[in-house]
Amino acid sequence: MRIVELDIKLPYEKRGKILSKLCEKVRGKIKDIHFLPPTATGISEIKMEIEVENAQNLVGELRRLLKEGRITFKVLTEA
């Protein structure tokens, strides 16, 4: 198992719809989550720590969901 930090940037107006789809994918794996306020340009940022087996596959699936957003990740721990 790996703990991975996801940094998700997406439009504030579409945050609710995207977050509901996102939670379906990572349900039960979330360790920590932070919602940052939107910027002046309307971009919202979410930082999330999740526990996964294969981070590459999960990020690939999430990128397909986030067509209008951007997602980056880094591996915090490996076990």
CSV table of C-alpha atoms in Angstrom, one decimal:
chain,number,residue,atom,x,y,z
A,1,MET,CA,0.0,0.0,0.0
A,2,ARG,CA,1.1,3.5,-0.8
A,3,ILE,CA,0.0,6.8,0.6
A,4,VAL,CA,-0.3,9.3,-2.2
A,5,GLU,CA,-0.9,13.1,-2.0
A,6,LEU,CA,-3.2,14.3,-4.8
A,7,ASP,CA,-3.3,18.0,-5.7
A,8,ILE,CA,-6.4,18.8,-7.7
A,9,LYS,CA,-7.1,22.1,-9.3
A,10,LEU,CA,-10.5,22.6,-10.9
A,11,PRO,CA,-13.1,25.3,-11.7
A,12,TYR,CA,-15.0,26.4,-8.6
A,13,GLU,CA,-18.4,26.2,-10.4
A,14,LYS,CA,-18.0,22.5,-11.3
A,15,ARG,CA,-16.4,21.4,-8.1
A,16,GLY,CA,-19.5,19.7,-6.6
A,17,LYS,CA,-20.2,17.6,-9.7
A,18,ILE,CA,-16.6,16.5,-10.0
A,19,LEU,CA,-16.1,15.8,-6.3
A,20,SER,CA,-19.1,13.5,-6.2
A,21,LYS,CA,-17.5,11.4,-9.0
A,22,LEU,CA,-14.1,11.6,-7.3
A,23,CYS,CA,-15.5,10.3,-4.0
A,24,GLU,CA,-17.0,7.3,-5.7
A,25,LYS,CA,-13.6,6.3,-7.0
A,26,VAL,CA,-11.6,6.8,-3.8
A,27,ARG,CA,-14.3,6.0,-1.2
A,28,GLY,CA,-12.8,4.5,2.0
A,29,LYS,CA,-9.2,5.3,0.9
A,30,ILE,CA,-9.1,8.9,2.0
A,31,LYS,CA,-6.7,9.6,4.9
A,32,ASP,CA,-6.8,13.4,4.9
A,33,ILE,CA,-8.4,16.1,2.7
A,34,HIS,CA,-8.1,19.9,2.5
A,35,PHE,CA,-10.3,22.3,0.5
A,36,LEU,CA,-8.5,25.6,-0.3
A,37,PRO,CA,-10.5,28.7,-1.1
A,38,PRO,CA,-10.8,29.6,-4.8
A,39,THR,CA,-8.4,32.0,-6.4
A,40,ALA,CA,-9.4,35.3,-8.0
A,41,THR,CA,-9.6,33.5,-11.4
A,42,GLY,CA,-12.1,30.9,-9.9
A,43,ILE,CA,-9.8,27.9,-9.6
A,44,SER,CA,-10.4,25.8,-6.5
A,45,GLU,CA,-7.7,23.5,-5.0
A,46,ILE,CA,-8.1,20.3,-3.2
A,47,LYS,CA,-5.3,18.4,-1.4
A,48,MET,CA,-6.0,14.8,-0.6
A,49,GLU,CA,-4.0,12.0,0.9
A,50,ILE,CA,-5.2,8.5,-0.1
A,51,GLU,CA,-4.1,5.0,0.4
A,52,VAL,CA,-3.8,3.0,-2.8
A,53,GLU,CA,-2.2,-0.1,-4.3
A,54,ASN,CA,-1.4,1.3,-7.8
A,55,ALA,CA,-1.2,5.1,-7.9
A,56,GLN,CA,-0.6,5.3,-11.6
A,57,ASN,CA,-3.9,3.6,-12.5
A,58,LEU,CA,-5.9,5.7,-10.1
A,59,VAL,CA,-4.4,9.0,-11.4
A,60,GLY,CA,-5.2,7.8,-14.9
A,61,GLU,CA,-8.8,7.2,-14.0
A,62,LEU,CA,-9.1,10.6,-12.2
A,63,ARG,CA,-7.6,12.5,-15.2
A,64,ARG,CA,-10.3,11.1,-17.3
A,65,LEU,CA,-12.9,12.5,-14.8
A,66,LEU,CA,-11.1,15.9,-14.6
A,67,LYS,CA,-11.3,17.1,-18.2
A,68,GLU,CA,-11.3,20.7,-17.1
A,69,GLY,CA,-9.1,20.4,-14.1
A,70,ARG,CA,-5.5,19.5,-13.4
A,71,ILE,CA,-4.2,16.8,-11.1
A,72,THR,CA,-0.7,16.1,-9.8
A,73,PHE,CA,0.4,13.5,-7.3
A,74,LYS,CA,3.4,12.5,-5.3
A,75,VAL,CA,4.0,9.3,-3.3
A,76,LEU,CA,4.5,10.0,0.4
A,77,THR,CA,5.2,6.5,1.7
A,78,GLU,CA,5.6,3.0,0.3
A,79,ALA,CA,5.0,-0.2,2.1
